[in-house]
PDB file of C-alpha atoms in Angstrom:
ATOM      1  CA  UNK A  17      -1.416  24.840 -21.191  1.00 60.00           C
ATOM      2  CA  UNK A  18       1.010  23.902 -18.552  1.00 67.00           C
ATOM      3  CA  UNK A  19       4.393  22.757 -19.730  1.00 87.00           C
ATOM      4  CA  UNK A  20       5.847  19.867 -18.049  1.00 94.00           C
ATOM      5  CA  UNK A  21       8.846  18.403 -19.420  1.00 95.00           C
ATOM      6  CA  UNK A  22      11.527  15.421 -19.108  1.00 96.00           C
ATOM      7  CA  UNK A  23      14.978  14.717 -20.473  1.00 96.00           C
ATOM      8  CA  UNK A  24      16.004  12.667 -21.741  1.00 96.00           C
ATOM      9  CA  UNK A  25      13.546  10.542 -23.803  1.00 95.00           C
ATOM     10  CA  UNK A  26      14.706   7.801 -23.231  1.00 96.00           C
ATOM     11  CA  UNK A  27      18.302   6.203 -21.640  1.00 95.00           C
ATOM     12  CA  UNK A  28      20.210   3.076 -21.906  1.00 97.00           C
ATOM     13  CA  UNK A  29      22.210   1.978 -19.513  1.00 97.00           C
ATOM     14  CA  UNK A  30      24.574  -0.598 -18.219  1.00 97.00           C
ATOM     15  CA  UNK A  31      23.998  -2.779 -14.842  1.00 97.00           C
ATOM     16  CA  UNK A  32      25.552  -1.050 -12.133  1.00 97.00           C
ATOM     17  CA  UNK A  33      25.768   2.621 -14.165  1.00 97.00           C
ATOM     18  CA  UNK A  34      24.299   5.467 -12.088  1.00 97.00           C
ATOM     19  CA  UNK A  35      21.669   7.544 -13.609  1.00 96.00           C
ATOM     20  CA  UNK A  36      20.150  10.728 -13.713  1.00 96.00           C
ATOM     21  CA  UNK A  37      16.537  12.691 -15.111  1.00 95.00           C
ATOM     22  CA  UNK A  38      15.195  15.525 -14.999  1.00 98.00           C
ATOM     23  CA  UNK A  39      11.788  16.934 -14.753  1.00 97.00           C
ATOM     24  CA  UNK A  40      11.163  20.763 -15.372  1.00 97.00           C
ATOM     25  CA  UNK A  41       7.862  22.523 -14.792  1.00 96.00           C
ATOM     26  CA  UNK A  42       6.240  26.200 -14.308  1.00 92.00           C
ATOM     27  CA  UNK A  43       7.259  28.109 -11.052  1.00 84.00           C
ATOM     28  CA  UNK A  44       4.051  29.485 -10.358  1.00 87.00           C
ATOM     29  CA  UNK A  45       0.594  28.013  -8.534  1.00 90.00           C
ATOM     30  CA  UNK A  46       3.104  25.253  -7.485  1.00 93.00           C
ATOM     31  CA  UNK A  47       1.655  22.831  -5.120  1.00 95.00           C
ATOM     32  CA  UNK A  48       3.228  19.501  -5.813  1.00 96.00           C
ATOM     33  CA  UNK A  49       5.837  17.647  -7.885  1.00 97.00           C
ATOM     34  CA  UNK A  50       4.997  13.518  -8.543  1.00 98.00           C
ATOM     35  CA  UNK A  51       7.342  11.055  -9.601  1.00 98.00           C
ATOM     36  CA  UNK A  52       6.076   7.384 -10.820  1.00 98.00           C
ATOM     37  CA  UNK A  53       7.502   4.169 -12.299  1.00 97.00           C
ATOM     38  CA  UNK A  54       5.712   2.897 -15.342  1.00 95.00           C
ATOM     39  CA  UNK A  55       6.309  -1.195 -16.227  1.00 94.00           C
ATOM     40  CA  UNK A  56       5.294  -2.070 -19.553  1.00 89.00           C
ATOM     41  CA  UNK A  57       1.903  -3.577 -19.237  1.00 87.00           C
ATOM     42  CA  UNK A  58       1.518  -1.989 -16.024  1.00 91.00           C
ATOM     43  CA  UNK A  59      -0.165   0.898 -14.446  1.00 92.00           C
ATOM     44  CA  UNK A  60       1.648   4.033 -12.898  1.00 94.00           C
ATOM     45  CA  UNK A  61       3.376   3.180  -9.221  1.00 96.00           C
ATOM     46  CA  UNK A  62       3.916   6.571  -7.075  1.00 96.00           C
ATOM     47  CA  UNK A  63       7.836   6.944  -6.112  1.00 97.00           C
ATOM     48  CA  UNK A  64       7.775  10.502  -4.476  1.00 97.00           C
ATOM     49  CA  UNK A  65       5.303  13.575  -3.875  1.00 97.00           C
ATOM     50  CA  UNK A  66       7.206  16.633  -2.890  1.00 97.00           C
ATOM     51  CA  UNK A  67       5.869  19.934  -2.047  1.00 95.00           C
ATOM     52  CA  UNK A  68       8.491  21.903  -0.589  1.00 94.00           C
ATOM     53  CA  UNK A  69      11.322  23.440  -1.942  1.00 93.00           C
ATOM     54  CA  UNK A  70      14.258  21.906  -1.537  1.00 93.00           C
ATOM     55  CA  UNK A  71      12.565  18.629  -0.398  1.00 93.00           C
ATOM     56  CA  UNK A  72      14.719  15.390  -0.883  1.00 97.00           C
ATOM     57  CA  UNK A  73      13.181  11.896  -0.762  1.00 97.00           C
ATOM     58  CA  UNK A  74      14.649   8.618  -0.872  1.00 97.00           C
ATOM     59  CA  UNK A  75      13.669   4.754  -1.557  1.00 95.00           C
ATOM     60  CA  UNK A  76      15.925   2.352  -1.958  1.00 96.00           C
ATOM     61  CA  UNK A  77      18.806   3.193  -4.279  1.00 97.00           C
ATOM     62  CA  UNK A  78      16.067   6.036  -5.656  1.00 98.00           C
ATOM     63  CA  UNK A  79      16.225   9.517  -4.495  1.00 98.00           C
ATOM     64  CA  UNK A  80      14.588  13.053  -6.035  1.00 98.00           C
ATOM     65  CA  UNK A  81      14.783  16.862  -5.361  1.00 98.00           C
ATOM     66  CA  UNK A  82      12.825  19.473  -6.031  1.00 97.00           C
ATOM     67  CA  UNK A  83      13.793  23.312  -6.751  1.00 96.00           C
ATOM     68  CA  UNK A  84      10.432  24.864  -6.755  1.00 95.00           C
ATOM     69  CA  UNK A  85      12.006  28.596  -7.493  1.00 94.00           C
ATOM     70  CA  UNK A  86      13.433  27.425 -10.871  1.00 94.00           C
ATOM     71  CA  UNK A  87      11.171  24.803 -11.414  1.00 95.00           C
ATOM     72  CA  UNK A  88      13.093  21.827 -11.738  1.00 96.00           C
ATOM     73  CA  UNK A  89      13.220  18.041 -10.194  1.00 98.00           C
ATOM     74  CA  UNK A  90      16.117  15.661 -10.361  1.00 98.00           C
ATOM     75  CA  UNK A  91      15.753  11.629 -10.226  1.00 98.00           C
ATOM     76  CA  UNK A  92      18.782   9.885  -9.554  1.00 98.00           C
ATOM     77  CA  UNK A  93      19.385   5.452  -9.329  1.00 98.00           C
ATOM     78  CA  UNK A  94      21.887   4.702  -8.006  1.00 97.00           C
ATOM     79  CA  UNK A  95      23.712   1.327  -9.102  1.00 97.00           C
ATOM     80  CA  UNK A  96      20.989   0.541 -11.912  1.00 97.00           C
ATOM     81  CA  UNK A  97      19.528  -2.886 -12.339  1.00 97.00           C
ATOM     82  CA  UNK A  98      17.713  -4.378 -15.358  1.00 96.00           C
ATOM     83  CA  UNK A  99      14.190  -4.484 -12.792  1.00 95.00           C
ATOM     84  CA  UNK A 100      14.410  -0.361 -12.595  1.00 97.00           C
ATOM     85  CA  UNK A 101      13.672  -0.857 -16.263  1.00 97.00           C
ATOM     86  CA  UNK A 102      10.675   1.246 -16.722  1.00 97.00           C
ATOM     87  CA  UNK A 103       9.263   4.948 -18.052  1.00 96.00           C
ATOM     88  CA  UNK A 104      10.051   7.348 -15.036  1.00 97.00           C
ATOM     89  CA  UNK A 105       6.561   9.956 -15.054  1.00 97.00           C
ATOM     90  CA  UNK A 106       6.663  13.315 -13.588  1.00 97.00           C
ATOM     91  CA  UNK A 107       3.836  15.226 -12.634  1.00 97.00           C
ATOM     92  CA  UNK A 108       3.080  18.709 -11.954  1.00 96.00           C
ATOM     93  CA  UNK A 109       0.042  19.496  -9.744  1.00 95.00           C
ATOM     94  CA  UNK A 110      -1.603  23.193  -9.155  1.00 92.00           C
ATOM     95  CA  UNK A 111      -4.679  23.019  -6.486  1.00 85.00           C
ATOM     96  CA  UNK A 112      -5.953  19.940  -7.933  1.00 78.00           C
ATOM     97  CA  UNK A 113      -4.697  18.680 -10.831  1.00 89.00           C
ATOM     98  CA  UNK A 114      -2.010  16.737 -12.477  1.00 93.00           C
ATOM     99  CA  UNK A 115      -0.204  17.523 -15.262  1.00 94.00           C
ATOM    100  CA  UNK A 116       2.557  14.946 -16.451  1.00 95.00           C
ATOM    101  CA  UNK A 117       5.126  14.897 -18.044  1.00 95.00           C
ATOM    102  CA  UNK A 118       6.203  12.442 -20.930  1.00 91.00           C
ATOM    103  CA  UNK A 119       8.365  10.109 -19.500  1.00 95.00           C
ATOM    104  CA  UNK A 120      11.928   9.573 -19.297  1.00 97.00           C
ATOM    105  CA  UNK A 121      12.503   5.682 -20.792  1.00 96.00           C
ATOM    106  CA  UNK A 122      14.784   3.644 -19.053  1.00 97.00           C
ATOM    107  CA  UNK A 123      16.802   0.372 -20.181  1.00 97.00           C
ATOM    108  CA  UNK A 124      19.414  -1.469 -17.753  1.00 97.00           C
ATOM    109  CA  UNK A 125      20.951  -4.177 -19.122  1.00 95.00           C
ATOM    110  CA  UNK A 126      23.481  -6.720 -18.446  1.00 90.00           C
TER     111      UNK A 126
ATOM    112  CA  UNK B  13      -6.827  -7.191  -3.527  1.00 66.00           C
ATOM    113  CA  UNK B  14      -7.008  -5.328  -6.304  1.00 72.00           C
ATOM    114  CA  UNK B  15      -7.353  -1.316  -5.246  1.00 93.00           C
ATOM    115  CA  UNK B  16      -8.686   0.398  -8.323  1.00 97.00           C
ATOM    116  CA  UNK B  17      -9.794  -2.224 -10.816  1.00 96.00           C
ATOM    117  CA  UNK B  18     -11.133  -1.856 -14.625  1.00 97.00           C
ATOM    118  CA  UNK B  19     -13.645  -3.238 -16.840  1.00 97.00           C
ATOM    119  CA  UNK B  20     -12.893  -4.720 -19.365  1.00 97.00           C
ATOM    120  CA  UNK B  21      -9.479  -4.493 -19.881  1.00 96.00           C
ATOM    121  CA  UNK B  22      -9.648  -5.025 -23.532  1.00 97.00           C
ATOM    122  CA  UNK B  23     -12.530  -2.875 -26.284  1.00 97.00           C
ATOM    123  CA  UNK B  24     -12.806  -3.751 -29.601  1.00 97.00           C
ATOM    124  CA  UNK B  25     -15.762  -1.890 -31.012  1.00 97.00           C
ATOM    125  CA  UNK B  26     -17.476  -0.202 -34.299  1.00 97.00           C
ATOM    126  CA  UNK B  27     -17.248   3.486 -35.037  1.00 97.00           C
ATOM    127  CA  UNK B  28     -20.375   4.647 -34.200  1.00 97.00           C
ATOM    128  CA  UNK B  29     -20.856   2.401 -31.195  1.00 98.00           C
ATOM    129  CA  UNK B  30     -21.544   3.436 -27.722  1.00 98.00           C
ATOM    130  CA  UNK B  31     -19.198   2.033 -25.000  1.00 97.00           C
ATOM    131  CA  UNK B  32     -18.655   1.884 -21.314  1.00 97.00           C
ATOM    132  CA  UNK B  33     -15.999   1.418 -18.961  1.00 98.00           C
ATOM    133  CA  UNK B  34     -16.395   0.845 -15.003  1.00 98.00           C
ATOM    134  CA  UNK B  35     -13.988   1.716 -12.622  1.00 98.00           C
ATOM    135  CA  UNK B  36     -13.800   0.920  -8.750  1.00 97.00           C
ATOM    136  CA  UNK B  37     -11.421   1.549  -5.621  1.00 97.00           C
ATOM    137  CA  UNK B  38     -11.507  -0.209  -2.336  1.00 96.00           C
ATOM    138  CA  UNK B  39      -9.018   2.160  -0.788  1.00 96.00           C
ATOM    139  CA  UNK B  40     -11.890   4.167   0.925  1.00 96.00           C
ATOM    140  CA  UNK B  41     -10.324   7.016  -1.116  1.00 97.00           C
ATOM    141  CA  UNK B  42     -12.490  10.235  -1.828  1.00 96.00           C
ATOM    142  CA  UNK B  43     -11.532  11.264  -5.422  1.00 96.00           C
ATOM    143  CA  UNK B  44     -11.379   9.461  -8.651  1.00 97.00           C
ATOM    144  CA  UNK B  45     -10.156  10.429 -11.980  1.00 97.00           C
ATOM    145  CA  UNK B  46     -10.146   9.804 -15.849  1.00 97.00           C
ATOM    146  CA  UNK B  47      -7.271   9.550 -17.536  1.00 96.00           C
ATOM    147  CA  UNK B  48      -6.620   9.161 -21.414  1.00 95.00           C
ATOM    148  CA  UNK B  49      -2.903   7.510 -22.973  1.00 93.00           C
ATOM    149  CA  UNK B  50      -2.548   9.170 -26.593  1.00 84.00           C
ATOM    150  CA  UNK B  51      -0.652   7.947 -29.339  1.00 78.00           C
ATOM    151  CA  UNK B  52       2.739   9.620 -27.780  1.00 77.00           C
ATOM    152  CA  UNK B  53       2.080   7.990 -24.359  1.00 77.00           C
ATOM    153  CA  UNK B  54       0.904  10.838 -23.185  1.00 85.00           C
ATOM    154  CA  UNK B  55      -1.001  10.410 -19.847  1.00 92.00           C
ATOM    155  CA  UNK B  56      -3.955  13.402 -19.646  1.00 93.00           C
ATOM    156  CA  UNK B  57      -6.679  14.322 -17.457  1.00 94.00           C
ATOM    157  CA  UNK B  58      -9.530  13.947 -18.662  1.00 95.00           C
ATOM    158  CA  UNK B  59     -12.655  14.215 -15.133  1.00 94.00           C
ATOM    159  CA  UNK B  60     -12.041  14.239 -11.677  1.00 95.00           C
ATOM    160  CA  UNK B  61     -14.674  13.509  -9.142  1.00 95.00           C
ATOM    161  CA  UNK B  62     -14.561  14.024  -5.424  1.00 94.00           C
ATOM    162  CA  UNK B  63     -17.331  12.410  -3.728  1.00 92.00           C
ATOM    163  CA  UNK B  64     -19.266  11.865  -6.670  1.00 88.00           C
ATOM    164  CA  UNK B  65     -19.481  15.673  -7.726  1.00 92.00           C
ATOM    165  CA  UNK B  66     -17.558  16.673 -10.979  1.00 93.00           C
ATOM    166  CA  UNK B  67     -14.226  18.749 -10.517  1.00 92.00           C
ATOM    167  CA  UNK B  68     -12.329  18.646 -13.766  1.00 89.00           C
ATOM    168  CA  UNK B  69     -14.171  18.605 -16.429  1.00 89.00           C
ATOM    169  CA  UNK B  70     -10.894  19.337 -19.173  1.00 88.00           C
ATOM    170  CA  UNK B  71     -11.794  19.729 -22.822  1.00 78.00           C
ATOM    171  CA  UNK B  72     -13.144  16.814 -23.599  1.00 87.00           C
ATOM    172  CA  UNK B  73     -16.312  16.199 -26.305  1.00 91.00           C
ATOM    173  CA  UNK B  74     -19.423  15.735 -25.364  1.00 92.00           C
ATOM    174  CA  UNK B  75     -19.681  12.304 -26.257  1.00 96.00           C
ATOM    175  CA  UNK B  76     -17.806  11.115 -23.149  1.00 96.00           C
ATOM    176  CA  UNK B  77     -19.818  11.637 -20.496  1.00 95.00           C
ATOM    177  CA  UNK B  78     -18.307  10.100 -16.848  1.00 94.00           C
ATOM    178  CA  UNK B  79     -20.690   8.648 -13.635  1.00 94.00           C
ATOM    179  CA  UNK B  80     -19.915   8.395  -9.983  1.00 95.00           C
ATOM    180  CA  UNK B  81     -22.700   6.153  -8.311  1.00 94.00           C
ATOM    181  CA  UNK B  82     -20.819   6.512  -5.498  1.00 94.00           C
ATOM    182  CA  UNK B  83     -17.700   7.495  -4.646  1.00 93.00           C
ATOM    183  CA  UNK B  84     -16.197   4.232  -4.830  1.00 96.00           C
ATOM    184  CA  UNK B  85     -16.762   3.701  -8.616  1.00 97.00           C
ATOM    185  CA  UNK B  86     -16.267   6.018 -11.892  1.00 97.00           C
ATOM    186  CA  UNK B  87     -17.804   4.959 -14.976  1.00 97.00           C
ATOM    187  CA  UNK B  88     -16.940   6.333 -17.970  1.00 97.00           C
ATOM    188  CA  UNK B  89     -20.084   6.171 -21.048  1.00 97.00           C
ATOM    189  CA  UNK B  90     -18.479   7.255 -24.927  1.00 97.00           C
ATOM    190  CA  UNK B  91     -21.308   8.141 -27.465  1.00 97.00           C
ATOM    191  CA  UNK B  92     -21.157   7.506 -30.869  1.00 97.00           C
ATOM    192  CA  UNK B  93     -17.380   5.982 -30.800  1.00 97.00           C
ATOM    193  CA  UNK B  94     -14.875   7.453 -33.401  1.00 96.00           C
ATOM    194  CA  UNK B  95     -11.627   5.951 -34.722  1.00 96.00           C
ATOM    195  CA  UNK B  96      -9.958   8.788 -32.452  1.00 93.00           C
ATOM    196  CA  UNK B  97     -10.746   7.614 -29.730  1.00 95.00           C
ATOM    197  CA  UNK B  98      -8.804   4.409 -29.812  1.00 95.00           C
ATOM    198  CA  UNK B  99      -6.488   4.989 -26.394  1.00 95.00           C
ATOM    199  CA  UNK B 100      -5.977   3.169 -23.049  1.00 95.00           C
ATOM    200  CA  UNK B 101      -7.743   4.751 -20.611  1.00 97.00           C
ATOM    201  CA  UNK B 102      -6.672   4.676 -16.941  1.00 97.00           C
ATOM    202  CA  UNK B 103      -8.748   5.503 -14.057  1.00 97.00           C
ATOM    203  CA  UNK B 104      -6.723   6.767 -10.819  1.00 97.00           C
ATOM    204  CA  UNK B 105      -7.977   7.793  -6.871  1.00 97.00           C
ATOM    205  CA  UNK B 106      -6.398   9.429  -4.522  1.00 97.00           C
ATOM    206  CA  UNK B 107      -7.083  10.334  -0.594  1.00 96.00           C
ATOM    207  CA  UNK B 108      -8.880  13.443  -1.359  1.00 94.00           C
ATOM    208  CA  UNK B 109      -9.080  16.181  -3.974  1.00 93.00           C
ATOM    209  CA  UNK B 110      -5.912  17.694  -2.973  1.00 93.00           C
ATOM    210  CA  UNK B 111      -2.557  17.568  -6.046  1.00 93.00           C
ATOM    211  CA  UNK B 112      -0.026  16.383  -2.940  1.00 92.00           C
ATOM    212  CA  UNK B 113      -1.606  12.852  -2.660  1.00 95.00           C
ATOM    213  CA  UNK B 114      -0.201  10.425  -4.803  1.00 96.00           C
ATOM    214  CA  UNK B 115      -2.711   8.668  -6.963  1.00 97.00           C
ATOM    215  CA  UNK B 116      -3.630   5.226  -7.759  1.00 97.00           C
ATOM    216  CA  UNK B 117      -4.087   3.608 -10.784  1.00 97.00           C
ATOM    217  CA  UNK B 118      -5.822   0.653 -12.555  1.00 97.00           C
ATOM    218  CA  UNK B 119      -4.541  -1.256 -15.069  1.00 95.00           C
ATOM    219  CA  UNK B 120      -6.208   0.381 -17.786  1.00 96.00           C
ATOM    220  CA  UNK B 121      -8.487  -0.222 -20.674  1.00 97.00           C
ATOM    221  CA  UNK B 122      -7.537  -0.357 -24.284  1.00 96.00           C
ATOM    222  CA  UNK B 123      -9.859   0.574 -26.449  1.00 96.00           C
ATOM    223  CA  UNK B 124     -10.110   0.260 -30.218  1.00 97.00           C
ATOM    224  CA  UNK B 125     -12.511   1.632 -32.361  1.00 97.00           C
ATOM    225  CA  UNK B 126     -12.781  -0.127 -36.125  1.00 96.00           C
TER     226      UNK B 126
END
């Protein structure tokens, strides 16, 4: 059983607060590291697939890292707003399969 | 467009029952997968198929047993329905077997057994 895990649960934050999560997951058979947005009601959006260590993407006021040797991803938003309300998803992947993690619940309000 | 669409979003069924659920993808992509929300909100895999030939199979009972016509569309068939397996199930595709392409998903299908 692969062990992917998030913290915090969940976070509540005010507009305009920068935030943080993180994502940890097994160092070996490491082939990718997922991040989606979850809406209620909605289905899964991809953010960022990294595969390298030390990658860094960016969208927007989003942005992620990966340490693949320690087994660890950060998210970061920067300048919240109420829309990045949502359940932030990691996901692990070996040759050909996803394992996620269990969210990291976000609230931005006013 | 939509690019991977359900049927029928909503299930409302009797234990016992058996059930299906049809999933499709315009996106041209070559694998499709199965995934089950649990009572924690716990997204896990549940069959994979790339190209219409099974590739994760996880433990799953017997009863569910998936379908790739083609490789544009993954059914999903549940025998003799129990009250367990009351979830929202999401199918996903992605570009091709491999774990570094994101995936895709549907919208879901809640499903309540009575």
């Amino acid at each position: 059983i692969l062990n992917v895990e998030q913290s915090p649960q969940s976070l509540h934050v005010q507009e305009g607060d920068s935030t943080n999560f993180t994502c940890s997951f097994p160092s070996s058979n490491f082939y990718a590291l997922h991040w989606y947005r979850w809406e209620t009601a909605k289905s899964p959006e991809a953010l960022f697939v990294m595969t390298l260590n030390g990658d860094e993407k960016k969208k927007g006021r989003i942005s992620a890292t990966l340490n693949t040797k320690e087994g660890y991803s950060y998210l970061y938003i920067k300048g919240s707003q109420p829309e990045d309300s949502a359940t932030y998803l990691c996901a692990f992947g070996t040759a050909s399969k996803l394992t996620f993690g269990t969210g990291t619940r976000l609230q931005v309000t006013l | 467009d939509t690019a991977v669409s359900q049927t029928p979003k909503y299930l409302v069924t009797q234990m016992g029952n058996d059930k299906s659920i049809k999933c499709e993808q315009n996106l041209g992509h070559d694998t499709m997968y199965w995934y089950k929300q649990d009572s924690k909100k716990f997204l896990k895999i549940m069959f994979s198929y790339n190209n219409k030939e099974l590739i994760i199979n996880e433990t799953v009972p017997n009863r569910f047993s998936p379908k790739s016509p083609d490789k544009a569309h993954l059914n999903l068939h549940i025998n003799s329905l129990e009250l367990g397996d009351s979830a929202v199930y999401f199918c996903a595709s992605s570009l091709d077997k491999r774990s570094y392409n994101e995936q895709f998903f549907g919208p879901g299908t809640r499903l309540t057994v009575l």
